[in-house]
Coordinates of C-alpha atoms in Angstrom, one line a residue:
Chain A
M1 CA -183.6 85.1 -225.7
T2 CA -183.3 88.6 -224.2
A3 CA -179.9 89.6 -222.7
L4 CA -179.4 89.1 -219.0
R5 CA -179.2 92.1 -216.7
P6 CA -175.5 93.0 -216.4
D7 CA -175.0 91.7 -212.9
L8 CA -176.7 88.4 -213.8
A9 CA -174.5 88.2 -216.9
V10 CA -171.4 88.4 -214.7
I11 CA -172.8 85.7 -212.4
A12 CA -173.8 83.5 -215.4
A13 CA -170.3 83.8 -216.9
N14 CA -168.6 82.7 -213.7
V15 CA -170.8 79.8 -212.6
A16 CA -169.1 76.4 -213.3
P17 CA -170.9 74.2 -215.9
G18 CA -172.9 71.3 -214.4
S19 CA -172.9 72.8 -210.9
R20 CA -175.9 72.9 -208.5
V21 CA -177.2 76.4 -207.9
L22 CA -179.8 78.0 -205.6
D23 CA -181.0 81.4 -206.9
I24 CA -182.7 83.3 -204.1
G25 CA -185.0 86.0 -205.2
C26 CA -184.9 84.5 -208.7
G27 CA -187.7 86.7 -210.1
D28 CA -189.0 85.3 -213.4
G29 CA -186.1 82.8 -213.6
A30 CA -184.1 84.5 -216.4
L31 CA -180.7 83.6 -214.8
M32 CA -181.8 80.1 -213.9
A33 CA -183.0 79.4 -217.4
A34 CA -179.8 80.8 -218.9
L35 CA -177.7 78.6 -216.5
R36 CA -179.8 75.5 -217.3
D37 CA -179.8 76.0 -221.0
G38 CA -176.2 77.3 -221.4
K39 CA -174.3 75.4 -218.7
Q40 CA -176.4 72.4 -217.8
V41 CA -176.6 73.8 -214.3
D42 CA -179.1 72.1 -211.9
A43 CA -180.7 75.3 -210.9
R44 CA -183.3 75.7 -208.1
G45 CA -185.0 79.0 -207.1
M46 CA -186.7 80.8 -204.3
E47 CA -189.0 83.7 -204.9
L48 CA -191.5 85.6 -202.8
D49 CA -193.9 86.8 -205.6
P50 CA -196.4 84.1 -206.6
H51 CA -196.7 85.5 -210.1
D52 CA -193.0 85.2 -210.7
V53 CA -193.0 81.6 -209.2
A54 CA -195.8 80.7 -211.7
E55 CA -193.7 82.3 -214.5
C56 CA -190.7 80.1 -213.5
V57 CA -192.8 76.9 -213.3
A58 CA -194.0 77.8 -216.8
K59 CA -190.4 77.9 -217.9
G60 CA -189.9 74.4 -216.5
L61 CA -187.8 75.6 -213.5
S62 CA -188.0 74.3 -210.0
V63 CA -188.9 77.3 -207.8
M64 CA -190.2 77.4 -204.2
Q65 CA -192.2 80.3 -203.1
G66 CA -190.4 81.6 -200.0
D67 CA -188.6 84.4 -198.2
A68 CA -184.8 84.7 -198.0
D69 CA -185.1 86.0 -194.4
S70 CA -187.0 83.0 -193.1
D71 CA -187.0 80.0 -195.5
L72 CA -183.4 79.3 -196.3
I73 CA -183.3 77.5 -193.0
D74 CA -185.2 74.6 -194.7
Y75 CA -182.3 73.8 -197.0
P76 CA -179.7 71.3 -195.9
D77 CA -176.0 72.3 -195.4
A78 CA -173.8 72.5 -198.6
A79 CA -176.7 71.4 -200.8
F80 CA -175.5 73.7 -203.6
D81 CA -172.2 74.7 -205.2
Y82 CA -173.4 78.3 -205.4
A83 CA -176.1 80.3 -203.6
I84 CA -177.0 83.4 -205.5
L85 CA -178.6 86.5 -204.1
S86 CA -178.9 89.2 -206.7
Q87 CA -180.3 92.6 -205.9
T88 CA -182.1 91.2 -202.9
L89 CA -179.6 91.6 -200.0
Q90 CA -180.7 95.2 -199.4
T91 CA -184.4 94.1 -199.1
T92 CA -183.7 91.5 -196.4
K93 CA -184.4 92.1 -192.7
R94 CA -181.0 90.9 -191.6
P95 CA -178.5 90.9 -194.5
D96 CA -175.7 89.6 -192.2
K97 CA -177.8 86.5 -191.2
V98 CA -178.9 85.9 -194.8
L99 CA -175.2 86.0 -195.7
D100 CA -174.5 83.3 -193.1
E101 CA -177.3 81.1 -194.5
L102 CA -176.0 81.6 -198.1
L103 CA -172.7 80.2 -197.2
R104 CA -174.3 77.4 -195.2
V105 CA -176.5 76.1 -198.1
G106 CA -173.9 76.9 -200.8
R107 CA -170.2 76.2 -200.9
Q108 CA -169.8 79.6 -202.5
A109 CA -172.2 82.6 -202.7
F110 CA -172.7 85.3 -205.4
V111 CA -174.1 88.5 -203.9
S112 CA -175.0 91.4 -206.1
F113 CA -176.4 94.8 -204.9
P114 CA -176.8 98.4 -206.0
N115 CA -173.9 100.5 -204.5
F116 CA -175.3 103.2 -202.3
G117 CA -171.9 104.8 -202.4
H118 CA -172.2 105.7 -206.1
W119 CA -171.3 109.3 -206.7
R120 CA -174.8 110.2 -207.9
V121 CA -176.2 108.9 -204.6
R122 CA -173.6 110.8 -202.6
A123 CA -174.2 114.0 -204.6
S124 CA -178.0 113.8 -204.3
L125 CA -177.8 113.4 -200.5
L126 CA -175.0 116.0 -200.2
W127 CA -176.7 118.7 -202.4
N128 CA -180.3 118.1 -202.0
G129 CA -180.4 116.5 -198.6
R130 CA -182.9 114.0 -199.8
M131 CA -182.9 110.2 -200.2
P132 CA -181.7 109.6 -203.7
V133 CA -183.9 108.1 -206.4
T134 CA -181.7 106.6 -209.1
R135 CA -181.9 104.2 -212.0
L136 CA -181.0 101.2 -209.8
L137 CA -182.8 102.5 -206.8
P138 CA -185.9 104.0 -208.5
I139 CA -188.4 104.0 -205.7
A140 CA -189.1 106.7 -203.1
W141 CA -187.9 106.1 -199.6
Y142 CA -191.4 105.5 -198.2
E143 CA -192.3 102.7 -200.5
T144 CA -189.0 101.1 -201.4
P145 CA -188.5 97.4 -200.5
N146 CA -184.8 98.3 -200.0
I147 CA -184.6 98.6 -196.3
H148 CA -180.8 98.1 -195.8
H149 CA -178.9 100.3 -198.3
V150 CA -175.3 99.2 -198.5
T151 CA -172.1 100.6 -200.1
V152 CA -169.2 98.6 -201.6
S153 CA -167.1 99.7 -198.6
D154 CA -169.8 98.6 -196.1
F155 CA -170.1 95.2 -197.7
R156 CA -166.3 94.8 -197.7
D157 CA -166.3 95.5 -193.9
L158 CA -169.0 93.0 -193.3
V159 CA -167.2 90.3 -195.4
E160 CA -164.0 91.1 -193.3
A161 CA -165.9 91.0 -190.0
K162 CA -167.3 87.6 -190.9
H163 CA -163.8 86.3 -192.0
L164 CA -165.2 85.4 -195.4
T165 CA -163.0 85.1 -198.5
V166 CA -163.7 87.2 -201.6
E167 CA -163.1 84.8 -204.5
G168 CA -164.1 87.5 -207.0
A169 CA -165.5 90.9 -207.3
W170 CA -167.0 92.7 -210.3
F171 CA -168.1 96.4 -210.4
L172 CA -170.4 97.7 -213.0
S173 CA -171.5 101.1 -214.3
G174 CA -174.3 100.3 -216.7
D175 CA -172.9 97.2 -218.4
K176 CA -169.3 98.4 -218.2
R177 CA -166.7 97.1 -215.8
I178 CA -165.2 99.6 -213.3
S179 CA -161.7 99.1 -211.8
D180 CA -161.6 98.0 -208.2
A181 CA -159.9 101.2 -207.2
A182 CA -162.7 103.4 -208.4
A183 CA -165.5 101.1 -207.4
S184 CA -166.6 102.6 -204.2
W185 CA -167.8 105.8 -205.8
R186 CA -168.1 104.9 -209.5
A187 CA -169.8 101.5 -209.4
E188 CA -173.6 101.5 -209.7
H189 CA -173.6 97.8 -209.0
A190 CA -171.3 95.3 -207.3
V191 CA -171.1 91.5 -207.6
F192 CA -169.1 89.5 -205.1
L193 CA -168.2 85.8 -205.1
L194 CA -167.7 84.7 -201.5
S195 CA -166.6 81.6 -199.7
R196 CA -166.1 80.8 -196.1
Chain B
M1 CA -219.6 73.7 -223.4
A2 CA -219.1 72.9 -227.1
D3 CA -215.6 71.7 -226.8
A4 CA -216.5 69.4 -223.9
E5 CA -218.9 67.6 -226.3
A6 CA -216.5 67.6 -229.1
L7 CA -213.9 65.9 -226.8
L8 CA -214.0 62.2 -227.4
A9 CA -214.2 60.2 -224.2
Q10 CA -213.7 56.5 -224.2
S11 CA -215.2 54.4 -221.3
H12 CA -213.4 51.3 -220.2
V13 CA -213.4 48.8 -217.4
L14 CA -210.3 47.0 -216.2
E15 CA -210.9 43.6 -214.6
H16 CA -208.2 42.6 -212.3
A17 CA -207.5 39.0 -212.9
A18 CA -205.5 38.4 -209.7
P19 CA -206.8 39.4 -206.2
L20 CA -205.8 42.9 -205.2
A21 CA -203.7 42.7 -202.0
L22 CA -204.8 45.5 -199.7
D23 CA -202.9 47.5 -197.0
G24 CA -205.5 46.2 -194.5
G25 CA -204.2 42.6 -195.0
Q26 CA -207.1 41.3 -197.0
A27 CA -207.2 40.5 -200.7
L28 CA -210.1 41.6 -202.9
T29 CA -211.1 39.3 -205.8
G30 CA -212.7 40.3 -209.0
V31 CA -211.8 44.0 -208.7
R32 CA -213.2 46.2 -211.6
V33 CA -211.9 49.7 -212.3
A34 CA -214.0 52.0 -214.5
Y35 CA -212.0 54.6 -216.3
E36 CA -212.3 57.2 -219.1
T37 CA -209.5 58.1 -221.5
Y38 CA -209.2 61.3 -223.6
G39 CA -206.8 62.0 -226.4
T40 CA -204.4 59.5 -228.1
L41 CA -201.7 57.4 -226.6
N42 CA -198.6 58.0 -228.8
A43 CA -196.4 55.2 -230.3
D44 CA -193.8 55.0 -227.6
K45 CA -196.5 55.4 -224.9
S46 CA -194.8 58.4 -223.3
N47 CA -197.6 60.9 -223.3
A48 CA -199.9 59.5 -220.7
V49 CA -201.2 61.5 -217.7
I50 CA -203.3 60.1 -214.9
I51 CA -205.7 62.5 -213.2
F52 CA -206.8 61.3 -209.8
H53 CA -210.2 62.6 -208.6
A54 CA -211.1 64.0 -205.2
L55 CA -213.5 62.5 -202.6
T56 CA -216.8 62.8 -204.4
G57 CA -215.4 63.0 -207.9
D58 CA -215.5 60.4 -210.6
Q59 CA -213.8 59.3 -213.8
C60 CA -215.8 61.8 -216.0
V61 CA -213.1 64.5 -215.7
A62 CA -214.0 66.1 -219.1
S63 CA -217.1 64.4 -220.3
P64 CA -220.7 64.7 -219.2
H65 CA -221.6 62.9 -216.0
P66 CA -223.7 59.8 -216.8
I67 CA -226.3 60.5 -214.1
T68 CA -226.5 64.3 -213.7
G69 CA -225.6 65.1 -217.3
K70 CA -223.4 68.0 -216.0
P71 CA -220.1 68.7 -217.8
G72 CA -217.0 66.9 -216.5
W73 CA -215.7 68.1 -213.1
W74 CA -212.5 69.6 -214.6
V75 CA -213.6 70.4 -218.1
R76 CA -212.1 73.9 -217.6
M77 CA -208.7 72.3 -217.3
V78 CA -208.9 69.3 -219.6
G79 CA -209.4 69.5 -223.3
P80 CA -207.9 70.5 -226.6
G81 CA -205.5 73.4 -226.1
K82 CA -206.4 73.6 -222.4
P83 CA -203.8 73.4 -219.6
I84 CA -204.0 69.6 -219.6
D85 CA -204.1 69.4 -223.3
T86 CA -205.8 66.4 -224.9
D87 CA -204.2 67.2 -228.2
R88 CA -200.9 66.4 -226.6
F89 CA -201.6 64.1 -223.7
F90 CA -203.4 60.8 -223.3
I91 CA -205.5 61.4 -220.2
I92 CA -206.6 58.6 -218.0
C93 CA -209.1 59.1 -215.2
A94 CA -210.4 56.2 -213.1
N95 CA -213.1 55.9 -210.5
V96 CA -211.4 55.1 -207.2
L97 CA -211.6 51.7 -205.4
G98 CA -214.5 52.0 -203.0
G99 CA -216.3 54.4 -205.3
C100 CA -219.7 54.1 -206.8
Y101 CA -219.3 54.8 -210.5
G102 CA -218.3 51.4 -211.9
T103 CA -215.3 50.6 -209.8
T104 CA -215.6 47.9 -207.2
G105 CA -217.0 49.4 -204.0
P106 CA -219.3 48.6 -201.1
A107 CA -222.4 48.7 -203.4
S108 CA -220.8 46.1 -205.7
L109 CA -221.8 42.5 -205.5
G110 CA -219.5 40.2 -203.5
P111 CA -218.7 36.6 -204.4
D112 CA -222.1 35.5 -202.9
G113 CA -224.1 37.7 -205.2
Q114 CA -225.0 40.1 -202.4
P115 CA -223.8 43.7 -202.1
Y116 CA -220.6 43.9 -200.0
A117 CA -222.1 46.8 -197.9
M118 CA -220.0 46.9 -194.7
R119 CA -218.4 43.6 -195.5
F120 CA -216.3 45.6 -198.0
P121 CA -212.7 45.7 -196.6
V122 CA -211.5 49.1 -195.4
I123 CA -209.2 50.5 -198.0
T124 CA -206.4 53.1 -198.1
I125 CA -205.3 55.7 -200.6
R126 CA -202.4 53.4 -201.6
D127 CA -205.0 50.7 -202.4
M128 CA -206.8 53.1 -204.6
V129 CA -203.6 53.8 -206.5
R130 CA -202.7 50.1 -206.6
A131 CA -206.0 49.4 -208.4
Q132 CA -205.2 52.1 -211.0
V133 CA -201.6 51.0 -211.6
G134 CA -203.3 47.9 -213.1
I135 CA -204.6 50.2 -215.9
L136 CA -201.0 51.2 -216.8
D137 CA -200.0 47.5 -216.9
A138 CA -203.0 46.7 -219.1
L139 CA -202.2 49.5 -221.5
G140 CA -198.4 48.7 -221.6
I141 CA -197.5 52.2 -220.2
E142 CA -194.3 51.9 -218.3
Q143 CA -193.9 55.5 -217.3
L144 CA -196.4 58.3 -217.2
H145 CA -195.6 61.8 -218.3
A146 CA -197.3 63.0 -215.1
V147 CA -199.7 62.2 -212.3
V148 CA -202.1 65.1 -211.4
G149 CA -204.5 65.4 -208.5
G150 CA -206.2 67.9 -206.3
S151 CA -207.3 67.3 -202.7
M152 CA -207.7 63.5 -202.3
G153 CA -206.4 63.2 -205.9
G154 CA -203.3 64.9 -204.6
M155 CA -202.9 62.3 -202.0
Q156 CA -203.1 59.6 -204.6
A157 CA -200.5 61.5 -206.8
L158 CA -198.1 61.6 -203.8
S159 CA -198.7 58.0 -203.0
F160 CA -198.1 57.0 -206.6
A161 CA -194.8 59.0 -206.8
A162 CA -193.6 57.5 -203.5
N163 CA -194.6 53.9 -204.0
W164 CA -194.2 53.6 -207.8
P165 CA -191.3 56.0 -208.2
E166 CA -190.1 54.7 -211.6
R167 CA -193.5 55.0 -213.2
T168 CA -193.9 58.8 -213.5
R169 CA -191.7 61.6 -214.6
A170 CA -193.7 64.3 -212.8
A171 CA -196.2 64.8 -210.1
L172 CA -198.6 67.8 -209.7
V173 CA -200.3 68.0 -206.3
I174 CA -202.9 70.7 -205.7
A175 CA -204.5 71.8 -202.5
S176 CA -203.6 68.6 -200.7
T177 CA -201.6 67.1 -197.8
A178 CA -199.2 64.3 -197.0
R179 CA -201.3 63.3 -194.0
H180 CA -204.7 63.8 -192.5
T181 CA -204.7 66.0 -189.4
A182 CA -206.9 65.6 -186.4
Q183 CA -209.1 68.4 -187.6
N184 CA -209.5 66.7 -191.0
I185 CA -210.4 63.4 -189.3
A186 CA -212.8 65.2 -187.0
F187 CA -214.8 66.7 -189.9
H188 CA -215.0 63.3 -191.6
E189 CA -216.2 61.6 -188.4
V190 CA -219.1 64.1 -188.2
G191 CA -220.1 63.1 -191.7
R192 CA -219.8 59.4 -191.0
Q193 CA -221.8 59.6 -187.8
A194 CA -224.5 61.5 -189.6
I195 CA -224.8 58.6 -192.1
M196 CA -224.7 55.9 -189.5
A197 CA -227.3 57.7 -187.3
D198 CA -229.8 57.7 -190.1
P199 CA -232.3 54.8 -189.4
K200 CA -232.3 54.0 -193.1
W201 CA -228.6 53.2 -193.0
K202 CA -229.4 49.8 -191.4
G203 CA -225.9 48.9 -190.6
G204 CA -225.0 49.5 -194.3
D205 CA -227.5 46.9 -195.6
Y206 CA -229.9 49.3 -197.3
Y207 CA -229.4 48.3 -200.9
A208 CA -232.3 45.9 -201.2
G209 CA -235.1 48.1 -200.0
G210 CA -235.7 51.5 -201.7
K211 CA -234.0 54.6 -200.4
G212 CA -230.8 54.6 -198.4
P213 CA -229.7 56.9 -195.6
D214 CA -230.2 60.1 -197.7
K215 CA -230.8 62.4 -194.8
G216 CA -227.6 61.3 -193.1
L217 CA -225.6 61.5 -196.3
A218 CA -227.0 65.0 -197.1
V219 CA -225.9 66.2 -193.6
A220 CA -222.5 64.7 -194.2
R221 CA -222.2 66.6 -197.5
M222 CA -223.5 69.8 -195.9
A223 CA -220.8 69.7 -193.2
A224 CA -218.1 68.8 -195.7
H225 CA -219.2 71.5 -198.1
I226 CA -218.6 74.2 -195.5
T227 CA -215.0 73.0 -195.3
Y228 CA -214.6 73.4 -199.0
L229 CA -215.4 77.1 -199.0
S230 CA -213.8 80.1 -197.4
E231 CA -215.4 82.5 -194.9
E232 CA -214.8 85.4 -197.2
G233 CA -216.3 83.6 -200.2
M234 CA -219.3 82.5 -198.2
H235 CA -219.9 85.9 -196.8
E236 CA -219.6 87.5 -200.2
K237 CA -222.0 85.0 -201.7
F238 CA -224.6 84.8 -198.9
G239 CA -223.9 87.2 -196.1
R240 CA -226.9 87.0 -193.8
K241 CA -229.4 87.4 -196.7
L242 CA -232.8 85.8 -196.3
Q243 CA -234.1 83.3 -198.9
D244 CA -237.3 84.0 -200.7
R245 CA -238.6 86.1 -197.8
T246 CA -238.3 89.5 -196.2
E247 CA -238.6 88.6 -192.6
K248 CA -237.3 85.8 -190.3
T249 CA -239.9 83.2 -189.6
F250 CA -238.9 82.5 -186.1
G251 CA -238.8 78.8 -187.0
F252 CA -236.4 76.3 -188.4
D253 CA -237.1 76.7 -192.1
A254 CA -234.2 77.6 -194.3
D255 CA -234.6 81.4 -193.6
F256 CA -231.0 82.2 -194.6
Q257 CA -229.7 81.8 -198.2
V258 CA -226.7 79.9 -196.9
E259 CA -229.0 77.3 -195.3
S260 CA -231.0 76.9 -198.4
Y261 CA -227.8 76.5 -200.4
L262 CA -226.4 73.8 -198.1
R263 CA -229.6 71.9 -198.1
H264 CA -229.6 71.9 -201.9
Q265 CA -226.0 70.7 -202.0
G266 CA -226.8 68.0 -199.5
L267 CA -229.9 66.7 -201.3
S268 CA -228.5 66.8 -204.8
F269 CA -225.5 64.8 -203.6
T270 CA -227.7 61.9 -202.5
D271 CA -228.9 61.5 -206.0
R272 CA -225.4 60.8 -207.2
F273 CA -223.4 59.2 -204.4
D274 CA -223.6 56.0 -202.3
A275 CA -223.5 56.5 -198.5
N276 CA -221.3 53.5 -197.9
S277 CA -218.8 54.7 -200.5
Y278 CA -218.7 58.0 -198.6
L279 CA -217.8 56.1 -195.4
Y280 CA -215.1 54.0 -197.0
I281 CA -213.5 56.8 -198.9
T282 CA -213.4 59.2 -196.0
R283 CA -211.8 56.5 -193.9
A284 CA -209.1 55.9 -196.5
M285 CA -208.3 59.6 -196.4
D286 CA -208.2 59.6 -192.6
Y287 CA -205.7 56.8 -192.6
F288 CA -203.5 58.6 -195.1
D289 CA -200.0 59.4 -193.7
L290 CA -197.4 59.1 -196.4
A291 CA -194.4 59.1 -194.1
E292 CA -196.0 56.4 -192.0
E293 CA -197.1 54.5 -195.1
V294 CA -193.6 54.3 -196.5
A295 CA -191.9 53.6 -193.2
G296 CA -194.3 50.7 -192.7
G297 CA -194.9 51.5 -189.1
E298 CA -197.4 53.5 -187.2
G299 CA -196.6 57.1 -186.4
G300 CA -193.0 56.7 -187.7
G301 CA -191.1 57.7 -190.8
R302 CA -189.6 60.8 -192.3
L303 CA -191.6 62.3 -195.1
A304 CA -188.4 62.9 -197.1
D305 CA -187.7 59.2 -197.1
A306 CA -190.9 58.7 -199.0
F307 CA -189.4 60.4 -202.0
R308 CA -185.8 58.9 -201.9
A309 CA -186.3 56.7 -204.9
S310 CA -188.2 59.2 -207.0
K311 CA -186.6 61.0 -209.9
A312 CA -189.8 62.8 -210.8
R313 CA -190.3 66.6 -210.9
F314 CA -192.8 67.8 -208.4
C315 CA -195.1 70.8 -208.3
L316 CA -197.2 71.7 -205.3
V317 CA -199.9 74.3 -205.3
S318 CA -201.9 75.7 -202.4
F319 CA -204.5 78.4 -202.1
D320 CA -204.4 81.2 -199.5
T321 CA -208.0 80.8 -198.5
D322 CA -208.0 76.9 -198.2
W323 CA -208.3 76.1 -194.5
L324 CA -209.0 72.4 -195.1
Y325 CA -205.5 71.7 -196.5
P326 CA -203.8 75.0 -195.8
T327 CA -200.6 76.2 -197.4
A328 CA -198.5 74.9 -194.5
E329 CA -199.4 71.3 -195.5
S330 CA -198.1 71.8 -199.0
R331 CA -195.0 73.5 -197.6
T332 CA -194.3 70.5 -195.5
I333 CA -194.3 68.3 -198.6
A334 CA -192.2 70.8 -200.5
H335 CA -189.6 70.8 -197.7
A336 CA -189.5 67.1 -197.6
L337 CA -188.9 66.9 -201.3
N338 CA -186.2 69.6 -201.0
A339 CA -184.5 67.5 -198.3
A340 CA -184.7 64.5 -200.6
G341 CA -183.0 66.6 -203.4
A342 CA -186.0 66.3 -205.7
P343 CA -186.7 69.1 -208.2
V344 CA -189.7 70.7 -206.7
S345 CA -191.7 73.9 -207.2
F346 CA -194.2 75.3 -204.7
V347 CA -196.6 78.2 -205.1
E348 CA -199.4 79.6 -203.0
L349 CA -202.0 81.1 -205.2
S350 CA -204.4 83.8 -204.2
A351 CA -208.1 82.8 -204.8
P352 CA -211.3 83.6 -202.9
F353 CA -212.9 80.2 -203.2
G354 CA -211.3 78.3 -200.3
H355 CA -210.4 74.6 -200.9
D356 CA -212.7 74.4 -203.9
S357 CA -210.4 76.9 -205.7
F358 CA -208.7 74.1 -207.6
L359 CA -212.0 73.3 -209.4
L360 CA -212.9 76.9 -210.1
D361 CA -211.8 79.8 -212.2
V362 CA -208.3 80.6 -211.1
P363 CA -206.3 81.7 -214.2
A364 CA -203.0 81.5 -212.3
L365 CA -203.6 77.8 -211.7
D366 CA -204.1 77.2 -215.4
R367 CA -200.8 78.8 -216.1
V368 CA -198.9 76.8 -213.5
I369 CA -200.4 73.5 -214.7
A370 CA -199.9 74.2 -218.3
G371 CA -196.3 75.3 -217.7
F372 CA -195.4 72.4 -215.5
L373 CA -196.9 69.8 -217.8
K374 CA -195.3 71.4 -220.9
Q375 CA -191.8 70.2 -220.0

């Protein structure tokens, strides 16, 4: 088995064994398969791309083709122990509403996103005056699916405004952990575990 | 089709010893169910898969058709190493109740030695499934690895999973619906009226003297066939091209290729299908409403309740060009299964062939089916 993407590895390490999980934007199902095989997790997925859904079905995973912006509404309240949204928040139309839905269908929610406050991004904008194209945000502004760029500080503000509890936060540069203090400018990637 | 010939098909007939109690309240005695099997049933009888056929299909899913000689209707999907792998699974495919290929239907002889014709009781999708569950009992198969079906076959797969929840571990439903809509019923009614308007239909009593209502049946098939295709597919295939001529005749010959094609489809259908069977099977589909069926009352019931007792895995597949059973119908089923907490996958595949996509070359479908059944 190939190693999980660093943010997914953090999530996988912190999901309780035997729990019920909904992975929204689950891609080819790598995290779900790891949770199922390693932790006996009952994992369900949602994914927009039919090729990825087919890939998941081929892995024996239960995945619904659907859109985080519109289709979470079909899930009952508290149906899952965890709702997971990895590298997808910044592609949704209304990240704040998606966050509400995550904590409606899940008792807790893992949210991971690329940090737009990373120093490379800041430097690129500052020195070049152009929208940054980085390792984690590799697509030019006109064709990127990321329509709501967010920084660690922005996300903390949203969490506070919504009176959510941060149960855990992990900040990564590559696959290395970054201290909370330096996260806002040094983290390429953030993972939050939230509850209401 | 070398591997289709190499595939060993076994033909069987199940004779129901007891009368089959039908949803309509009647009981049918002496029911026979003709079915084919492919592959080998393993020692603990855990590798059986039932494939349910669509409206005008038959039990010859992967073996040559007895009348037309054409390869099986799903030979691209069923065989050694294929998505529904006969090296691994024991495949059962039966002709439905009300059909015309060896299973008891309106053309069969009743207790008085005369064809049932319109005396045949009106049947439901669940009645069709009920007749086939008898095969499992006869073979001593307690639980299937999976039930699989497209279109009307998908309705049977849903009915099976809802009504015999202990008897399958998985259900794969392709291009189907949990209930017939007014539009679905309307198209079927056009077909039935075409058959009944044919003077040779004779109230259904046409078996004794020569030809039946072939013209009506052909029109029914032509109308239905349009609903199986997509507008894009039809346009691509035919456009407004003329058939065997360079100018319009200003008459009512089949000037356009699409007319000629439909006439051919209609006529060739009459060689292989019984008009009364068409009436009864389309009626069964029109009556299908899984939520209502499980609730036991008309117009009532939550679809999610239909799956409460099921522990099966489900997979639903729709096609983006299918307007007969569009994606929304599959989504409705998927949501109900979600609400019932069932493990369910749903995917809309892109294919140009409309409703017929499930029978045609759509590689993504092969992958989904193989992957889902592998577990």
